[in-house]
Amino acid sequence: MSAEEKPGHNWNAAAYAAQCGFVADLGAPVLDLLGPLAGLDILDLGCGDGALTRKIVDGGARVIGIDAAPDMIAASLRRGLTARLMDAEDLAFERPFDAVFSNAALHWMTRPDRVIAAVARNLKRGGRFVGEMGGFGNVAAVRVALNIVLADYGIDGNEISPWYFPTAADYKARLERGGFIVDQIALIGRPTPIGTSLAAWLDNFAQVFFHALSPRVRVAAQDRVIDLLAPLLRDETGAWTVDYVRLRFAAHLPE
Ligand SMILES: C[S@@+](CC[C@H](N)C(=O)[O-])C[C@H]1O[C@@H](n2cnc3c(N)ncnc32)[C@H](O)[C@@H]1O
């Protein structure tokens, strides 16, 4: 299966830039965890359209972004960044990095041990792995609504989910098995105002679920998901807040 065919890699960079700016904006705390950036060699894992990558470069680091979505890599290159089309499981570079950074990408990578091993292979001794991803309980209300609606069409939403939302204990154990020393790791509840309609959010982040349906019923199914969630996630002004939970961590390899 090529990178483009895998679920979760079919991103529209223009829609992402226009409608999902909150993802990179809310990446500031995990970026702070990296500390001073000047002079470091950093890999941005799942760099997307490069909005956060740009900030790491502006902080004085030498940065390479990788992403499995061709449209995202094209957008990063348009920002003047160094970016390569690469799967996070198959990282291959000439020289190891001081740190690997990742925001909002690791939960799309459903074989976490392969990703952690690839990160470890491409870090210097003592190198750091700092990231934030969807964690256990992330977008739970959305998932329940998707599951209810898909069940009406005979589809198990859990089976086709493109996401991996681990607990802190699960991801810590995986990092340790991969050779890392975990400095900190915690789940953080972060209800997130999305600034768009829920339909736009579903188009950007949950298209895999609707593509499991025939085109004839997709719109009706999406409307029903939105109707189920409106009393819970849409406020009196019409603004949507999605029930995000993040898993934020910092780890390093032994010297
Ligand atoms: C929600 S975006 C986050 C982008 C960016 N880090 C940000 O903070 O805005 C998730 C990105 O992870 C990428 N991704 C998912 N699975 C991947 C994999 N196996 N290898 C590389 N990139 C992957 C997607 O293509 C997408 O661009």
GROMACS .gro file of C-alpha atoms and ligand atoms in nm:
model
  282
    1MET     CA    1   0.000   0.000   0.000
    2SER     CA    2   0.155   0.333  -0.097
    3ALA     CA    3   0.168   0.623   0.151
    4GLU     CA    4  -0.104   0.803  -0.045
    5GLU     CA    5  -0.345   0.509  -0.019
    6LYS     CA    6  -0.319   0.471   0.358
    7PRO     CA    7  -0.611   0.615   0.552
    8GLY     CA    8  -0.518   0.943   0.715
    9HIS     CA    9  -0.271   1.053   0.445
   10ASN     CA   10  -0.517   1.209   0.207
   11TRP     CA   11  -0.495   1.567   0.332
   12ASN     CA   12  -0.604   1.881   0.150
   13ALA     CA   13  -0.340   2.137   0.251
   14ALA     CA   14  -0.544   2.440   0.140
   15ALA     CA   15  -0.845   2.335   0.350
   16TYR     CA   16  -0.614   2.251   0.641
   17ALA     CA   17  -0.452   2.597   0.627
   18ALA     CA   18  -0.789   2.774   0.598
   19GLN     CA   19  -0.985   2.573   0.857
   20CYS     CA   20  -0.743   2.400   1.096
   21GLY     CA   21  -0.504   2.675   1.203
   22PHE     CA   22  -0.594   2.601   1.565
   23VAL     CA   23  -0.391   2.277   1.549
   24ALA     CA   24  -0.057   2.453   1.498
   25ASP     CA   25  -0.159   2.753   1.714
   26LEU     CA   26  -0.230   2.521   2.007
   27GLY     CA   27   0.107   2.351   1.956
   28ALA     CA   28   0.285   2.631   2.146
   29PRO     CA   29   0.312   2.442   2.480
   30VAL     CA   30   0.474   2.136   2.323
   31LEU     CA   31   0.706   2.361   2.124
   32ASP     CA   32   0.806   2.524   2.455
   33LEU     CA   33   0.902   2.177   2.584
   34LEU     CA   34   1.179   2.171   2.322
   35GLY     CA   35   1.342   2.469   2.497
   36PRO     CA   36   1.609   2.681   2.321
   37LEU     CA   37   1.623   2.589   1.953
   38ALA     CA   38   1.927   2.777   1.821
   39GLY     CA   39   2.178   2.555   1.648
   40LEU     CA   40   1.987   2.229   1.694
   41ASP     CA   41   1.914   1.976   1.418
   42ILE     CA   42   1.545   1.892   1.448
   43LEU     CA   43   1.313   1.656   1.264
   44ASP     CA   44   0.945   1.759   1.257
   45LEU     CA   45   0.754   1.431   1.231
   46GLY     CA   46   0.423   1.471   1.045
   47CYS     CA   47   0.495   1.837   0.974
   48GLY     CA   48   0.172   1.891   0.780
   49ASP     CA   49   0.165   2.226   0.598
   50GLY     CA   50   0.467   2.346   0.797
   51ALA     CA   51   0.304   2.617   1.012
   52LEU     CA   52   0.478   2.494   1.330
   53THR     CA   53   0.789   2.385   1.140
   54ARG     CA   54   0.828   2.749   1.033
   55LYS     CA   55   0.827   2.854   1.402
   56ILE     CA   56   1.102   2.603   1.485
   57VAL     CA   57   1.312   2.739   1.198
   58ASP     CA   58   1.244   3.095   1.315
   59GLY     CA   59   1.373   2.990   1.660
   60GLY     CA   60   1.714   2.925   1.502
   61ALA     CA   61   1.710   2.545   1.450
   62ARG     CA   62   1.797   2.357   1.130
   63VAL     CA   63   1.475   2.166   1.061
   64ILE     CA   64   1.366   1.894   0.823
   65GLY     CA   65   0.994   1.821   0.808
   66ILE     CA   66   0.859   1.488   0.692
   67ASP     CA   67   0.503   1.396   0.612
   68ALA     CA   68   0.328   1.112   0.430
   69ALA     CA   69   0.081   1.344   0.252
   70PRO     CA   70   0.209   1.484  -0.079
   71ASP     CA   71  -0.019   1.790  -0.061
   72MET     CA   72   0.114   1.878   0.285
   73ILE     CA   73   0.477   1.844   0.172
   74ALA     CA   74   0.404   2.069  -0.127
   75ALA     CA   75   0.258   2.331   0.111
   76SER     CA   76   0.565   2.309   0.340
   77LEU     CA   77   0.797   2.353   0.042
   78ARG     CA   78   0.598   2.660  -0.064
   79ARG     CA   79   0.678   2.810   0.279
   80GLY     CA   80   1.047   2.772   0.193
   81LEU     CA   81   1.097   2.483   0.437
   82THR     CA   82   1.306   2.170   0.391
   83ALA     CA   83   1.047   1.896   0.373
   84ARG     CA   84   1.042   1.541   0.243
   85LEU     CA   85   0.766   1.296   0.158
   86MET     CA   86   0.839   1.009   0.396
   87ASP     CA   87   0.649   0.771   0.620
   88ALA     CA   88   0.733   0.806   0.989
   89GLU     CA   89   0.785   0.429   1.006
   90ASP     CA   90   1.060   0.446   0.743
   91LEU     CA   91   1.275   0.741   0.847
   92ALA     CA   92   1.608   0.746   0.662
   93PHE     CA   93   1.853   1.035   0.692
   94GLU     CA   94   2.221   1.096   0.631
   95ARG     CA   95   2.284   1.228   0.985
   96PRO     CA   96   2.106   1.181   1.321
   97PHE     CA   97   1.910   1.464   1.485
   98ASP     CA   98   1.939   1.637   1.822
   99ALA     CA   99   1.562   1.614   1.867
  100VAL     CA  100   1.252   1.476   1.697
  101PHE     CA  101   0.943   1.692   1.743
  102SER     CA  102   0.583   1.605   1.661
  103ASN     CA  103   0.250   1.784   1.702
  104ALA     CA  104  -0.092   1.634   1.631
  105ALA     CA  105   0.047   1.362   1.407
  106LEU     CA  106   0.144   1.055   1.613
  107HIS     CA  107  -0.219   0.948   1.670
  108TRP     CA  108  -0.256   0.899   1.293
  109MET     CA  109   0.028   0.646   1.307
  110THR     CA  110  -0.139   0.324   1.413
  111ARG     CA  111   0.181   0.118   1.445
  112PRO     CA  112   0.342   0.321   1.724
  113ASP     CA  113   0.624   0.078   1.801
  114ARG     CA  114   0.754   0.104   1.445
  115VAL     CA  115   0.742   0.484   1.463
  116ILE     CA  116   0.919   0.494   1.802
  117ALA     CA  117   1.190   0.258   1.669
  118ALA     CA  118   1.237   0.476   1.359
  119VAL     CA  119   1.267   0.788   1.576
  120ALA     CA  120   1.526   0.620   1.801
  121ARG     CA  121   1.731   0.511   1.495
  122ASN     CA  122   1.752   0.869   1.373
  123LEU     CA  123   1.849   1.043   1.699
  124LYS     CA  124   2.196   1.110   1.837
  125ARG     CA  125   2.289   0.952   2.171
  126GLY     CA  126   2.109   1.160   2.434
  127GLY     CA  127   1.875   1.289   2.162
  128ARG     CA  128   1.523   1.399   2.258
  129PHE     CA  129   1.176   1.297   2.140
  130VAL     CA  130   0.918   1.563   2.227
  131GLY     CA  131   0.560   1.542   2.114
  132GLU     CA  132   0.190   1.595   2.157
  133MET     CA  133  -0.083   1.377   2.010
  134GLY     CA  134  -0.443   1.277   2.061
  135GLY     CA  135  -0.464   1.080   2.385
  136PHE     CA  136  -0.704   0.837   2.551
  137GLY     CA  137  -1.060   0.976   2.537
  138ASN     CA  138  -0.979   1.222   2.256
  139VAL     CA  139  -1.289   1.337   2.061
  140ALA     CA  140  -1.490   1.070   2.245
  141ALA     CA  141  -1.827   1.234   2.185
  142VAL     CA  142  -1.753   1.259   1.811
  143ARG     CA  143  -1.650   0.894   1.803
  144VAL     CA  144  -1.969   0.781   1.976
  145ALA     CA  145  -2.181   0.975   1.729
  146LEU     CA  146  -1.986   0.832   1.435
  147ASN     CA  147  -2.022   0.481   1.575
  148ILE     CA  148  -2.400   0.519   1.621
  149VAL     CA  149  -2.455   0.647   1.269
  150LEU     CA  150  -2.219   0.402   1.099
  151ALA     CA  151  -2.383   0.112   1.285
  152ASP     CA  152  -2.707   0.197   1.103
  153TYR     CA  153  -2.521   0.114   0.781
  154GLY     CA  154  -2.370  -0.206   0.923
  155ILE     CA  155  -2.023  -0.054   0.972
  156ASP     CA  156  -1.817  -0.081   1.292
  157GLY     CA  157  -1.668   0.267   1.344
  158ASN     CA  158  -1.402   0.135   1.581
  159GLU     CA  159  -1.279  -0.108   1.317
  160ILE     CA  160  -1.228   0.159   1.050
  161SER     CA  161  -1.096   0.428   1.285
  162PRO     CA  162  -0.767   0.575   1.156
  163TRP     CA  163  -0.674   0.690   1.507
  164TYR     CA  164  -0.465   0.560   1.797
  165PHE     CA  165  -0.534   0.750   2.119
  166PRO     CA  166  -0.315   0.592   2.391
  167THR     CA  167  -0.312   0.633   2.766
  168ALA     CA  168  -0.002   0.784   2.924
  169ALA     CA  169   0.089   0.442   3.071
  170ASP     CA  170   0.061   0.271   2.731
  171TYR     CA  171   0.273   0.523   2.541
  172LYS     CA  172   0.530   0.549   2.825
  173ALA     CA  173   0.578   0.172   2.821
  174ARG     CA  174   0.622   0.177   2.443
  175LEU     CA  175   0.879   0.459   2.463
  176GLU     CA  176   1.072   0.269   2.731
  177ARG     CA  177   1.065  -0.054   2.529
  178GLY     CA  178   1.202   0.155   2.240
  179GLY     CA  179   1.501   0.256   2.450
  180PHE     CA  180   1.383   0.600   2.571
  181ILE     CA  181   1.395   0.749   2.920
  182VAL     CA  182   1.064   0.930   2.972
  183ASP     CA  183   1.107   1.270   3.140
  184GLN     CA  184   0.738   1.357   3.145
  185ILE     CA  185   0.413   1.233   2.997
  186ALA     CA  186   0.055   1.333   3.078
  187LEU     CA  187  -0.295   1.344   2.937
  188ILE     CA  188  -0.436   1.696   2.913
  189GLY     CA  189  -0.807   1.764   2.865
  190ARG     CA  190  -0.833   2.048   2.614
  191PRO     CA  191  -1.186   2.128   2.491
  192THR     CA  192  -1.106   2.306   2.164
  193PRO     CA  193  -1.309   2.579   1.991
  194ILE     CA  194  -1.265   2.482   1.627
  195GLY     CA  195  -1.369   2.814   1.470
  196THR     CA  196  -1.554   2.640   1.186
  197SER     CA  197  -1.864   2.431   1.133
  198LEU     CA  198  -1.850   2.071   1.253
  199ALA     CA  199  -1.904   1.969   0.889
  200ALA     CA  200  -1.571   2.133   0.799
  201TRP     CA  201  -1.401   1.961   1.093
  202LEU     CA  202  -1.541   1.623   0.982
  203ASP     CA  203  -1.426   1.686   0.625
  204ASN     CA  204  -1.072   1.759   0.740
  205PHE     CA  205  -1.028   1.500   1.014
  206ALA     CA  206  -1.290   1.227   0.982
  207GLN     CA  207  -1.336   1.172   0.609
  208VAL     CA  208  -1.224   0.809   0.640
  209PHE     CA  209  -1.544   0.723   0.829
  210PHE     CA  210  -1.771   0.867   0.559
  211HIS     CA  211  -1.574   0.718   0.274
  212ALA     CA  212  -1.675   0.380   0.412
  213LEU     CA  213  -2.031   0.469   0.303
  214SER     CA  214  -2.170   0.487  -0.047
  215PRO     CA  215  -2.163   0.845  -0.186
  216ARG     CA  216  -2.546   0.834  -0.196
  217VAL     CA  217  -2.582   0.828   0.183
  218ARG     CA  218  -2.274   1.025   0.294
  219VAL     CA  219  -2.442   1.364   0.331
  220ALA     CA  220  -2.736   1.223   0.527
  221ALA     CA  221  -2.498   1.033   0.756
  222GLN     CA  222  -2.287   1.342   0.820
  223ASP     CA  223  -2.599   1.549   0.896
  224ARG     CA  224  -2.709   1.289   1.149
  225VAL     CA  225  -2.368   1.294   1.323
  226ILE     CA  226  -2.393   1.674   1.342
  227ASP     CA  227  -2.751   1.657   1.479
  228LEU     CA  228  -2.643   1.411   1.750
  229LEU     CA  229  -2.352   1.630   1.859
  230ALA     CA  230  -2.511   1.976   1.838
  231PRO     CA  231  -2.674   1.968   2.186
  232LEU     CA  232  -2.337   1.867   2.339
  233LEU     CA  233  -2.072   2.056   2.143
  234ARG     CA  234  -2.247   2.361   1.986
  235ASP     CA  235  -2.306   2.658   2.215
  236GLU     CA  236  -2.586   2.917   2.207
  237THR     CA  237  -2.389   3.133   1.959
  238GLY     CA  238  -2.351   2.841   1.718
  239ALA     CA  239  -1.979   2.793   1.795
  240TRP     CA  240  -1.847   2.434   1.815
  241THR     CA  241  -1.605   2.311   2.083
  242VAL     CA  242  -1.468   1.961   2.026
  243ASP     CA  243  -1.370   1.740   2.321
  244TYR     CA  244  -0.996   1.712   2.258
  245VAL     CA  245  -0.767   1.527   2.500
  246ARG     CA  246  -0.394   1.553   2.430
  247LEU     CA  247  -0.104   1.331   2.535
  248ARG     CA  248   0.210   1.543   2.578
  249PHE     CA  249   0.554   1.394   2.645
  250ALA     CA  250   0.926   1.453   2.652
  251ALA     CA  251   1.172   1.163   2.641
  252HIS     CA  252   1.540   1.113   2.561
  253LEU     CA  253   1.785   0.839   2.467
  254PRO     CA  254   2.066   0.749   2.708
  255GLU     CA  255   2.404   0.920   2.647
  256LIG     C1  256  -0.327   1.702   1.191
  256LIG     S1  257  -0.187   1.703   1.089
  256LIG     C2  258  -0.070   1.788   1.192
  256LIG     C3  259   0.030   1.867   1.110
  256LIG     C4  260   0.124   1.958   1.189
  256LIG     N1  261   0.217   1.881   1.270
  256LIG     C5  262   0.051   2.062   1.271
  256LIG     O1  263   0.077   2.071   1.392
  256LIG     O2  264  -0.031   2.135   1.214
  256LIG     C6  265  -0.130   1.534   1.091
  256LIG     C7  266  -0.022   1.505   0.987
  256LIG     O3  267   0.037   1.378   1.014
  256LIG     C8  268   0.070   1.321   0.889
  256LIG     N2  269   0.088   1.176   0.902
  256LIG     C9  270  -0.004   1.084   0.940
  256LIG     N3  271   0.050   0.961   0.938
  256LIG    C10  272   0.180   0.975   0.899
  256LIG    C11  273   0.288   0.886   0.879
  256LIG     N4  274   0.274   0.754   0.898
  256LIG     N5  275   0.407   0.935   0.839
  256LIG    C12  276   0.423   1.068   0.819
  256LIG     N6  277   0.324   1.158   0.835
  256LIG    C13  278   0.204   1.112   0.876
  256LIG    C14  279  -0.048   1.357   0.801
  256LIG     O4  280  -0.019   1.342   0.665
  256LIG    C15  281  -0.076   1.500   0.846
  256LIG     O5  282  -0.009   1.594   0.766
   0.00000   0.00000   0.00000
